Tab-separated table of C-alpha atoms in Angstrom:
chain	number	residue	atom	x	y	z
B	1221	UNK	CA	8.563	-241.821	42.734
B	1222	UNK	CA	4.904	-241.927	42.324
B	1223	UNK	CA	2.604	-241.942	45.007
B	1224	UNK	CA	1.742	-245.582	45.898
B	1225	UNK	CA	-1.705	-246.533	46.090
B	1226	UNK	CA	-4.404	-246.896	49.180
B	1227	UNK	CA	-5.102	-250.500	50.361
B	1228	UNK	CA	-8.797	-251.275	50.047
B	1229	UNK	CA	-10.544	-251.964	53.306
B	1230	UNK	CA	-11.074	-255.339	52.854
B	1231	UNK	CA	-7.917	-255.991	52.351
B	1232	UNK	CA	-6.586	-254.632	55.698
B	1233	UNK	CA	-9.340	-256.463	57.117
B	1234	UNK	CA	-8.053	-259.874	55.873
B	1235	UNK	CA	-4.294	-258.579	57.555
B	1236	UNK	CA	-5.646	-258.402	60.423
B	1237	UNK	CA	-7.726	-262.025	60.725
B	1238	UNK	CA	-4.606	-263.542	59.229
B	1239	UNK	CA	-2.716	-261.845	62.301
B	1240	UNK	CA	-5.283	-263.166	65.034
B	1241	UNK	CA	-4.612	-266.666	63.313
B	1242	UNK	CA	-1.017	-266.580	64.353
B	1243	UNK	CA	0.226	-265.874	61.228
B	1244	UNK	CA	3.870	-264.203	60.860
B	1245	UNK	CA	4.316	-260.853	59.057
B	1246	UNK	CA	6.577	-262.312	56.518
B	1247	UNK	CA	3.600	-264.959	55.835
B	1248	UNK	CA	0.975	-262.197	55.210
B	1249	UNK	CA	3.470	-260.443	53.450
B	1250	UNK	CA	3.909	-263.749	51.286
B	1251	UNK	CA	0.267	-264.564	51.093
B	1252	UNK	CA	-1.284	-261.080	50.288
B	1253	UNK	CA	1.765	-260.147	47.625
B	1254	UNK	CA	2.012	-257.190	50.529
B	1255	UNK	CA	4.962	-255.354	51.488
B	1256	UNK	CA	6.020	-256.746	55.286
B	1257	UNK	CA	6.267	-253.023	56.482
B	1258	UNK	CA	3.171	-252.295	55.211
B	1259	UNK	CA	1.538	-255.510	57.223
B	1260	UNK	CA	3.098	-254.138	60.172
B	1261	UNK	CA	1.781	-250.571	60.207
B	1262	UNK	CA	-1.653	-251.984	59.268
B	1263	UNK	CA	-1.537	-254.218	62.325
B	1264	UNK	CA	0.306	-251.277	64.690
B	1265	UNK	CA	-2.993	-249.124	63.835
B	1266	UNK	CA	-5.465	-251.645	64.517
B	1267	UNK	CA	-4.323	-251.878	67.974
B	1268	UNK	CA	-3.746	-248.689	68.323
B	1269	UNK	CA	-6.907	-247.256	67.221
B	1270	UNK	CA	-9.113	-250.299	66.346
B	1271	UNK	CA	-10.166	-249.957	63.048
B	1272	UNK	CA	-8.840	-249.808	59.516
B	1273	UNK	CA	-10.398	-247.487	58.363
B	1274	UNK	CA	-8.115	-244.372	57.170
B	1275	UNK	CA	-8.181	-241.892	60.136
B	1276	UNK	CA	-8.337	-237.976	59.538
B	1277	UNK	CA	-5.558	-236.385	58.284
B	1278	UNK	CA	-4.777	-232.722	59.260
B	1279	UNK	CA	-3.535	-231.573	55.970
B	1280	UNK	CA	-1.875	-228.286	55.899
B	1281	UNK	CA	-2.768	-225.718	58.078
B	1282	UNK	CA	-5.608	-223.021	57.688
B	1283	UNK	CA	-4.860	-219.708	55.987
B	1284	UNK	CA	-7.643	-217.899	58.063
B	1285	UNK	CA	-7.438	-218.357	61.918
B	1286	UNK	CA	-11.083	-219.123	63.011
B	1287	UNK	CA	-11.164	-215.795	64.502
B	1288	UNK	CA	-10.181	-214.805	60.286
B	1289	UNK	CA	-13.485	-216.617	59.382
B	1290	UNK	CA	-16.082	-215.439	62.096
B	1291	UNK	CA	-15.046	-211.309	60.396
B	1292	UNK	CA	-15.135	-212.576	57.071
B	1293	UNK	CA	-18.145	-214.402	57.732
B	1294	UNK	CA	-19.746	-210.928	59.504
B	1295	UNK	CA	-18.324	-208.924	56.347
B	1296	UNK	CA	-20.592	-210.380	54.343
B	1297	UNK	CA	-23.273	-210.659	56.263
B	1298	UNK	CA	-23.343	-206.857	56.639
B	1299	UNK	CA	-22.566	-206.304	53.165
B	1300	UNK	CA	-24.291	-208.948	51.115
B	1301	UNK	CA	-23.694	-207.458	47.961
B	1302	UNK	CA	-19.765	-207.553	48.252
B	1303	UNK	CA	-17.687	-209.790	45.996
B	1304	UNK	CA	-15.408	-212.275	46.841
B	1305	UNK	CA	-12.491	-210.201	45.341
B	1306	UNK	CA	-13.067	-206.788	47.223
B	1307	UNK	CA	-13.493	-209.317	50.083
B	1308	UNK	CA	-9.716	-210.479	49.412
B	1309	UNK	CA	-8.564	-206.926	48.755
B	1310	UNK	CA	-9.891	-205.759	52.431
B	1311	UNK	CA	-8.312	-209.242	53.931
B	1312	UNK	CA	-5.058	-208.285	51.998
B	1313	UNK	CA	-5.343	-204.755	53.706
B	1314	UNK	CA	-5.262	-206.055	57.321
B	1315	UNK	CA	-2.602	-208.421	56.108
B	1316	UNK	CA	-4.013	-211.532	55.352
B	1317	UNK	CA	-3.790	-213.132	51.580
B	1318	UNK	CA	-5.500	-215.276	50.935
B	1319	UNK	CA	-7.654	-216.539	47.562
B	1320	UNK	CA	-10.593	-216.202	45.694
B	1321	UNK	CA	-11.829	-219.493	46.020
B	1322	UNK	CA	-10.008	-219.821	49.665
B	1323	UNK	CA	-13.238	-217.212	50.650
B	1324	UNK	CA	-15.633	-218.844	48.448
B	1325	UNK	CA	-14.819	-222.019	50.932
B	1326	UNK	CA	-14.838	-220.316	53.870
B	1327	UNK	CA	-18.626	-218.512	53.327
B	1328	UNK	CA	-19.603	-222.176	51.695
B	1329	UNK	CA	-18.988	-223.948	54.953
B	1330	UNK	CA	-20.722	-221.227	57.224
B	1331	UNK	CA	-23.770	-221.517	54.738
B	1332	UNK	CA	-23.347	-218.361	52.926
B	1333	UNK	CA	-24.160	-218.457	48.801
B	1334	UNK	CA	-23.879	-216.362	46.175
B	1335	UNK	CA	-27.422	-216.119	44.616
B	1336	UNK	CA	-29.522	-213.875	42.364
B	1337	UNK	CA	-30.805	-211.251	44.309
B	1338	UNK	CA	-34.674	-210.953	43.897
B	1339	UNK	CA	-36.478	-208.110	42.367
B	1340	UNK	CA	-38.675	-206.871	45.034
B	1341	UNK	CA	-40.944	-203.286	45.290
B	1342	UNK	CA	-39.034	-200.672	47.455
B	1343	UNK	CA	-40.541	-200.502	50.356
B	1344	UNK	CA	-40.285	-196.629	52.704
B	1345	UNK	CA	-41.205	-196.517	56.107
B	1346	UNK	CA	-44.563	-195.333	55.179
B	1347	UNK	CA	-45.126	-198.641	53.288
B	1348	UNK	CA	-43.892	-200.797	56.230
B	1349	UNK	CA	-46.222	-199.171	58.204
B	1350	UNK	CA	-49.135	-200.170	56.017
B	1351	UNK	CA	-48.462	-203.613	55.587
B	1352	UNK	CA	-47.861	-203.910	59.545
B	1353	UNK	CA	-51.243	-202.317	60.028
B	1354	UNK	CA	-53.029	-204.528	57.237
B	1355	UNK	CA	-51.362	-207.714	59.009
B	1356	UNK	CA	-52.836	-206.949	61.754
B	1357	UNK	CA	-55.973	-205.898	61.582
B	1358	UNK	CA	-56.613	-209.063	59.251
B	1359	UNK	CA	-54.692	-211.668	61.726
B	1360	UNK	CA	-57.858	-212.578	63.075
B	1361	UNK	CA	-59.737	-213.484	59.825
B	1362	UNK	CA	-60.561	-216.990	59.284
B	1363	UNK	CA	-60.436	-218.961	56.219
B	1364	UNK	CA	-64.300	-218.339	55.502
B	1365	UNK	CA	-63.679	-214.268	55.285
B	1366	UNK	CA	-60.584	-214.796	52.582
B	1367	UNK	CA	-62.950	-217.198	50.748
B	1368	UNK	CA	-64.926	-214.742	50.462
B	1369	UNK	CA	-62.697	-212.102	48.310
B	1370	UNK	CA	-62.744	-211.812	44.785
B	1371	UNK	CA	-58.177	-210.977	44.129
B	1372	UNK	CA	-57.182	-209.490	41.262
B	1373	UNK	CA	-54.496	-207.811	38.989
B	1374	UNK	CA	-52.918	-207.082	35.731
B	1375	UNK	CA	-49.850	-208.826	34.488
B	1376	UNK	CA	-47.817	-208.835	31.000
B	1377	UNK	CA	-47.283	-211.956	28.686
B	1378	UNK	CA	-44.362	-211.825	26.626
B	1379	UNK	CA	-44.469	-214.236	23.412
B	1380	UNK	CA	-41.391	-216.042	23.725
B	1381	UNK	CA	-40.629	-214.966	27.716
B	1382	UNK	CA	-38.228	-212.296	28.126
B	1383	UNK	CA	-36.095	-213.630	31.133
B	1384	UNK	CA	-36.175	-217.401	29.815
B	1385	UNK	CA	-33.213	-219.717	30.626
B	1386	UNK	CA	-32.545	-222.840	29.446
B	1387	UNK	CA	-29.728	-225.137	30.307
B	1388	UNK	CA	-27.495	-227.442	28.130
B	1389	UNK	CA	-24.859	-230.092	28.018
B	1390	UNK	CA	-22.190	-229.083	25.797
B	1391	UNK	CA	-18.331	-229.438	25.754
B	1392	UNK	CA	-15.821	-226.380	25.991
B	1393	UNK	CA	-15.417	-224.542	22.917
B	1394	UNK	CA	-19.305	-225.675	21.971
B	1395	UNK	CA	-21.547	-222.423	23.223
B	1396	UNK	CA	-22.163	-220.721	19.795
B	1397	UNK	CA	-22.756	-224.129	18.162
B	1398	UNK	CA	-26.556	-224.084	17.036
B	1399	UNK	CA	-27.709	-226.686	19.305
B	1400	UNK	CA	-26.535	-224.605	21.953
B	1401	UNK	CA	-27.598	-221.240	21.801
B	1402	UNK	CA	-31.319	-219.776	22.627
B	1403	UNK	CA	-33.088	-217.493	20.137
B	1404	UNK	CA	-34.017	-214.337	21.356
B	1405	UNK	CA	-36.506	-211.776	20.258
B	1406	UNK	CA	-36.371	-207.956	20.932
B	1407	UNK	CA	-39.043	-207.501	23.497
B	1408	UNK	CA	-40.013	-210.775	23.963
B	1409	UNK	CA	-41.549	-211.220	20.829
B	1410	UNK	CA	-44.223	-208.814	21.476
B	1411	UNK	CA	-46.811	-209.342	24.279
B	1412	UNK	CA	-50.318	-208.970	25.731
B	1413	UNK	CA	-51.381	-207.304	28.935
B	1414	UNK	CA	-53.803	-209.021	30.758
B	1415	UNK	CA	-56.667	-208.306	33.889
B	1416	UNK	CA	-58.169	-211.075	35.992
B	1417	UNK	CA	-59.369	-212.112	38.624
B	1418	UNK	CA	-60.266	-215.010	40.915
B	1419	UNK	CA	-61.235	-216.548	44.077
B	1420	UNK	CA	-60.895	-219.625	46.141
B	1421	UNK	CA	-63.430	-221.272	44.238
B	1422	UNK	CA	-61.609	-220.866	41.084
B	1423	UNK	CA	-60.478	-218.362	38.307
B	1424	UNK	CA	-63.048	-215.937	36.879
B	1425	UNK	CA	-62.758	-213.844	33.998
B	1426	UNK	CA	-59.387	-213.247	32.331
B	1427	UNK	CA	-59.698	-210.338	30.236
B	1428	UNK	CA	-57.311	-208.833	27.320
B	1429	UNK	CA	-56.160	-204.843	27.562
B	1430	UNK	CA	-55.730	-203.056	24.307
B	1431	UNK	CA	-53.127	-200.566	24.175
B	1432	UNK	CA	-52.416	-198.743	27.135
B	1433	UNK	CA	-55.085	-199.262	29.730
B	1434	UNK	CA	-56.642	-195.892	31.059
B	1435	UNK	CA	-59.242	-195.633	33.951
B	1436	UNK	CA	-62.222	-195.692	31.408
B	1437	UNK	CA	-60.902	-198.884	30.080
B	1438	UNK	CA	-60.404	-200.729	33.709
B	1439	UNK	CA	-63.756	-199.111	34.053
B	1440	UNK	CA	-64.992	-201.017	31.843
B	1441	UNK	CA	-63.007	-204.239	32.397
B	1442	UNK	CA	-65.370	-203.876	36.038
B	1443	UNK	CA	-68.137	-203.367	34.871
B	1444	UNK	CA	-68.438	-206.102	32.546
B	1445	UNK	CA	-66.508	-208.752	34.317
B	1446	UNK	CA	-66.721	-208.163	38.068
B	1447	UNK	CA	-70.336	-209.298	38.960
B	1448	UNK	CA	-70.312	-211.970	36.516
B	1449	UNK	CA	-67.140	-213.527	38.037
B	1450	UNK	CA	-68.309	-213.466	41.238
B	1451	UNK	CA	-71.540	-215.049	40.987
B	1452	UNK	CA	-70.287	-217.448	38.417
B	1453	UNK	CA	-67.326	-218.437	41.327
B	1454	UNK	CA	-70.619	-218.241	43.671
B	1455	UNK	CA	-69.437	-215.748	46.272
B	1456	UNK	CA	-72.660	-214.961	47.090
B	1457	UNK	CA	-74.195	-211.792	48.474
B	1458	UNK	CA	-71.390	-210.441	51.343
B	1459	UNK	CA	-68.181	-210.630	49.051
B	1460	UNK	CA	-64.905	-208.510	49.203
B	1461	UNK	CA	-63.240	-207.056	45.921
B	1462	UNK	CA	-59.270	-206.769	46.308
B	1463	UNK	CA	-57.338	-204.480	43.645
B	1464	UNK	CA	-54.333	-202.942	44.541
B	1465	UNK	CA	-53.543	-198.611	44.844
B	1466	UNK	CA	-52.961	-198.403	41.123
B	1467	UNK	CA	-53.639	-194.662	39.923
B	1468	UNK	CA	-56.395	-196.298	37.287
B	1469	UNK	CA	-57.779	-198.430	40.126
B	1470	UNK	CA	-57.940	-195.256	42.694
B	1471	UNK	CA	-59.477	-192.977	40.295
B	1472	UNK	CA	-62.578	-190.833	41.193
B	1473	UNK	CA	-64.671	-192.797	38.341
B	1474	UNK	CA	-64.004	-196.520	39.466
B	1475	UNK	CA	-64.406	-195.225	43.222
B	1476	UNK	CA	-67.595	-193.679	42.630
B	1477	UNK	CA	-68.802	-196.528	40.283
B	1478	UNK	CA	-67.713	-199.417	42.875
B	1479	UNK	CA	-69.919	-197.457	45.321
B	1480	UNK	CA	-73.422	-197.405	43.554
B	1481	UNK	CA	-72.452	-200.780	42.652
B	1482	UNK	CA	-72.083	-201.895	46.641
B	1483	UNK	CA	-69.108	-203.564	45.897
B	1484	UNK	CA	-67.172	-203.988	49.538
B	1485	UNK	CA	-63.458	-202.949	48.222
B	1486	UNK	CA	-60.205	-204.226	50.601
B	1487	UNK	CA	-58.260	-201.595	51.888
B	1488	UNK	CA	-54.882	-202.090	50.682
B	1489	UNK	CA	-51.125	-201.579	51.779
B	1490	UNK	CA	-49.294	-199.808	48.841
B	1491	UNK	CA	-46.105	-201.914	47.290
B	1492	UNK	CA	-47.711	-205.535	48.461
B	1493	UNK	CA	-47.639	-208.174	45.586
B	1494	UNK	CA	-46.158	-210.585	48.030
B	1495	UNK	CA	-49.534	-210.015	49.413
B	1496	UNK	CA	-51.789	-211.010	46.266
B	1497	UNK	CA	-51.752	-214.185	45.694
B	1498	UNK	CA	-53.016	-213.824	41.934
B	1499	UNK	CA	-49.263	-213.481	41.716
B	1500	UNK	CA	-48.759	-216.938	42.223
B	1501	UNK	CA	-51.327	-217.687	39.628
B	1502	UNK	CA	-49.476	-215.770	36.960
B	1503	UNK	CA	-46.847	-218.134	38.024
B	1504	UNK	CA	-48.484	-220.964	37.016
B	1505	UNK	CA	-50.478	-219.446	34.269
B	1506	UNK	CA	-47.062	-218.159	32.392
B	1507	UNK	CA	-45.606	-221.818	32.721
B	1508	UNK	CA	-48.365	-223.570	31.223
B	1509	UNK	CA	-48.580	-220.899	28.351
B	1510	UNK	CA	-44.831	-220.538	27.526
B	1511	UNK	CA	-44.854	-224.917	27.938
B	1512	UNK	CA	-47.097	-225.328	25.126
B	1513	UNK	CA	-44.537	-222.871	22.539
B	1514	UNK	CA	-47.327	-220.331	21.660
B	1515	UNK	CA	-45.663	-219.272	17.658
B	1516	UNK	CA	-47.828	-215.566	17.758
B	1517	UNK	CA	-49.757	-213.389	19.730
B	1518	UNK	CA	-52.860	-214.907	19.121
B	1519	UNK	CA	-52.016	-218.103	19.875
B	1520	UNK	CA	-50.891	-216.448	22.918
B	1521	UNK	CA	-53.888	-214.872	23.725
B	1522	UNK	CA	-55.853	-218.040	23.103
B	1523	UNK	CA	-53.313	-220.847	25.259
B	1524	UNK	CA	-53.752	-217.877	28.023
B	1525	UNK	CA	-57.947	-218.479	28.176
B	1526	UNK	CA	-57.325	-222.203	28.062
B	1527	UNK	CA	-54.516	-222.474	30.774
B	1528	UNK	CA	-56.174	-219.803	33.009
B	1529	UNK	CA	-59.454	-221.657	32.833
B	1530	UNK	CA	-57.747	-225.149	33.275
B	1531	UNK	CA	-56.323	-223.813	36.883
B	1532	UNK	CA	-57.860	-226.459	39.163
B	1533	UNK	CA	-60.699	-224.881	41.585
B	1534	UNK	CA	-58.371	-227.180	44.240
B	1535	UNK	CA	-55.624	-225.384	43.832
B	1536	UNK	CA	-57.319	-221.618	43.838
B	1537	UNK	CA	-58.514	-223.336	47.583
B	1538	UNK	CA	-55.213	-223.681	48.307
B	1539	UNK	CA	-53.765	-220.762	47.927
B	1540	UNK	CA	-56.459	-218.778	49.565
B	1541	UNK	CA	-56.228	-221.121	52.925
B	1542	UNK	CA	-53.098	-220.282	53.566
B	1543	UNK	CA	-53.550	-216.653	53.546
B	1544	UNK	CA	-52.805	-216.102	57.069
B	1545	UNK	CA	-48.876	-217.777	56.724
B	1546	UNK	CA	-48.620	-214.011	54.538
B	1547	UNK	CA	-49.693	-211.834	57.097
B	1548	UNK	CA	-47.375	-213.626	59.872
B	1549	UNK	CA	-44.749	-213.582	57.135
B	1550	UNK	CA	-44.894	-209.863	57.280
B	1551	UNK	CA	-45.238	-209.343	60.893
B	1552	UNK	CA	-41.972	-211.712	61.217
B	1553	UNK	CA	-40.459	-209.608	58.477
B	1554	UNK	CA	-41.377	-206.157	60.619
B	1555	UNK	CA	-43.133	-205.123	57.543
B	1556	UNK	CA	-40.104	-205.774	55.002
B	1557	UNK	CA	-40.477	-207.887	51.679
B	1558	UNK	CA	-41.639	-211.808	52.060
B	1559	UNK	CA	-40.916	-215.074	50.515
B	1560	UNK	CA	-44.540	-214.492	48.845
């Protein structure tokens, strides 16, 4: 016999006026086209409980005790990279079997997810140190001092974007269909490497590296588009020039050139993109680029020049103000890896 099916609310509702009315069961049996033992378990809940709504039901019983789910839940925690099934192979060994999707339950109600981890720099004690250090010896800077540095980096374009994903509606058995799948390229496509710089006044020069970029050629990236940048992004006289520990950028030619240049450079904690916040502009700059469907590299090159000097002078503001959240970020983090 098949399961018989819920009352609506309204309808247990009605039972119940037509009970206050002085009606008889067999008459709101009659009326409703309800069974009479059904009218009279409606109306022995309402008084019981006061409502008809459907109460809680305990359904079967728990296979982990809550004592079960507080060690599973600090499993995890102090291994985050386990999986679900070594996780029911060591339950299994103290006796307790339970399932694969039993645990994914369990960590799902305590707020535990299985995600991606991120790619971050490894960071050694020495490292931890530094970015400590630089956090705190720059807590006390205002807005007016990080407006006041010229950031910069180098980052790689891939044609077609390496790490690309792209989502679909299809039906089972439908994945290799055309429509469905995502060309790929080996490498990307091919690429371009890229320098630039900018400031919270806006983006400054974005310049293309040829080949493998050596210290003469970041030499010369300097010395024909730092000074122009920054008085074109009007940084005036008392500016600060952030690169980060790169051999090229450490060499004994661009140190000795930044100095009979007076250029004031940024001491910087090795391992610290979180601490750049050009990366964020390669962010957006790679969206735009890879939006717009560039079909070869110099089309690449070009859309890169456009997007870069579409970035809204606002939004270069923006980022820069909110400088300081970094530094508490990695005080917070003791010096670890940040959301940034």
């Amino acid at each position: 016999m098949g399961k018989s099916k819920e009352l609506s609310v309204d309808l247990k509702k009605r039972i119940i006026d037509l009970n206050k009315s002085g009606k008889s069961l067999g008459a709101i049996s009659k009326q409703l086209q309800v069974p009479r033992a059904t009218v009279q378990t409606i109306i022995r809940k309402y008084k019981v409980h006061g409502t008809v709504v459907s109460l809680p039901r305990s359904g079967r019983k728990r296979k982990l005790s809550h004592a079960a789910e507080r060690r599973l839940v600090r499993m995890v925690k102090s291994q985050p990279r386990i999986t679900k099934k070594q996780v029911c192979k060591d339950l299994e060994a103290d006796g307790t079997q339970v399932s694969v999707s039993t645990v994914k339950r369990v960590l799902h109600r305590h707020g535990l997810r299985g995600c991606h981890a991120r790619k971050k720099p490894l960071l050694q004690k020495r490292h931890l140190k530094t970015r400590l250090k630089f956090a705190a010896d720059h807590m006390d800077k205002d807005k007016t001092f990080w407006r006041k540095v010229l950031w910069s980096d180098e980052t790689k374009i891939e044609l077609f974007g390496h790490n690309t994903q792209q989502y679909v509606w299809r039906r089972k058995g439908e994945a290799f269909n055309p429509r469905n799948t995502m060309p790929a390229v080996k490498h990307g496509g091919g690429s371009i490497m890229l320098w630039g710089c900018f400031a919270a006044s806006g983006t400054g020069s974005l310049q293309k590296v040829n080949g493998i970029m050596k210290k003469e050629d970041y030499l010369q990236i300097l010395q024909e588009n730092l000074k122009p940048s920054a008085r074109r992004l009007g940084l005036g006289r008392s500016w600060v020039f952030q690169q980060d520990n790169d051999p090229k950028h450490t060499s004994k030619v661009v140190k000795e050139w930044l100095n009979q240049a007076r250029i004031k450079v940024l001491e910087w904690p090795s391992q610290s993109p979180d601490l750049n916040p050009i990366e964020n502009m390669w962010t957006v700059l790679k969206k735009r680029v890879h939006a717009r469907k560039p079909s070869h590299l110099a089309e690449l090159h070009q859309f890169c020049q456009e997007e870069w000097s579409n970035i809204r002078p606002e939004a270069c503001q923006e980022l820069v103000d909110g400088y300081q959240k970094r530094l508490v970020a990695v005080k917070m983090a003791k010096g670890h890896v940040t959301k940034y």
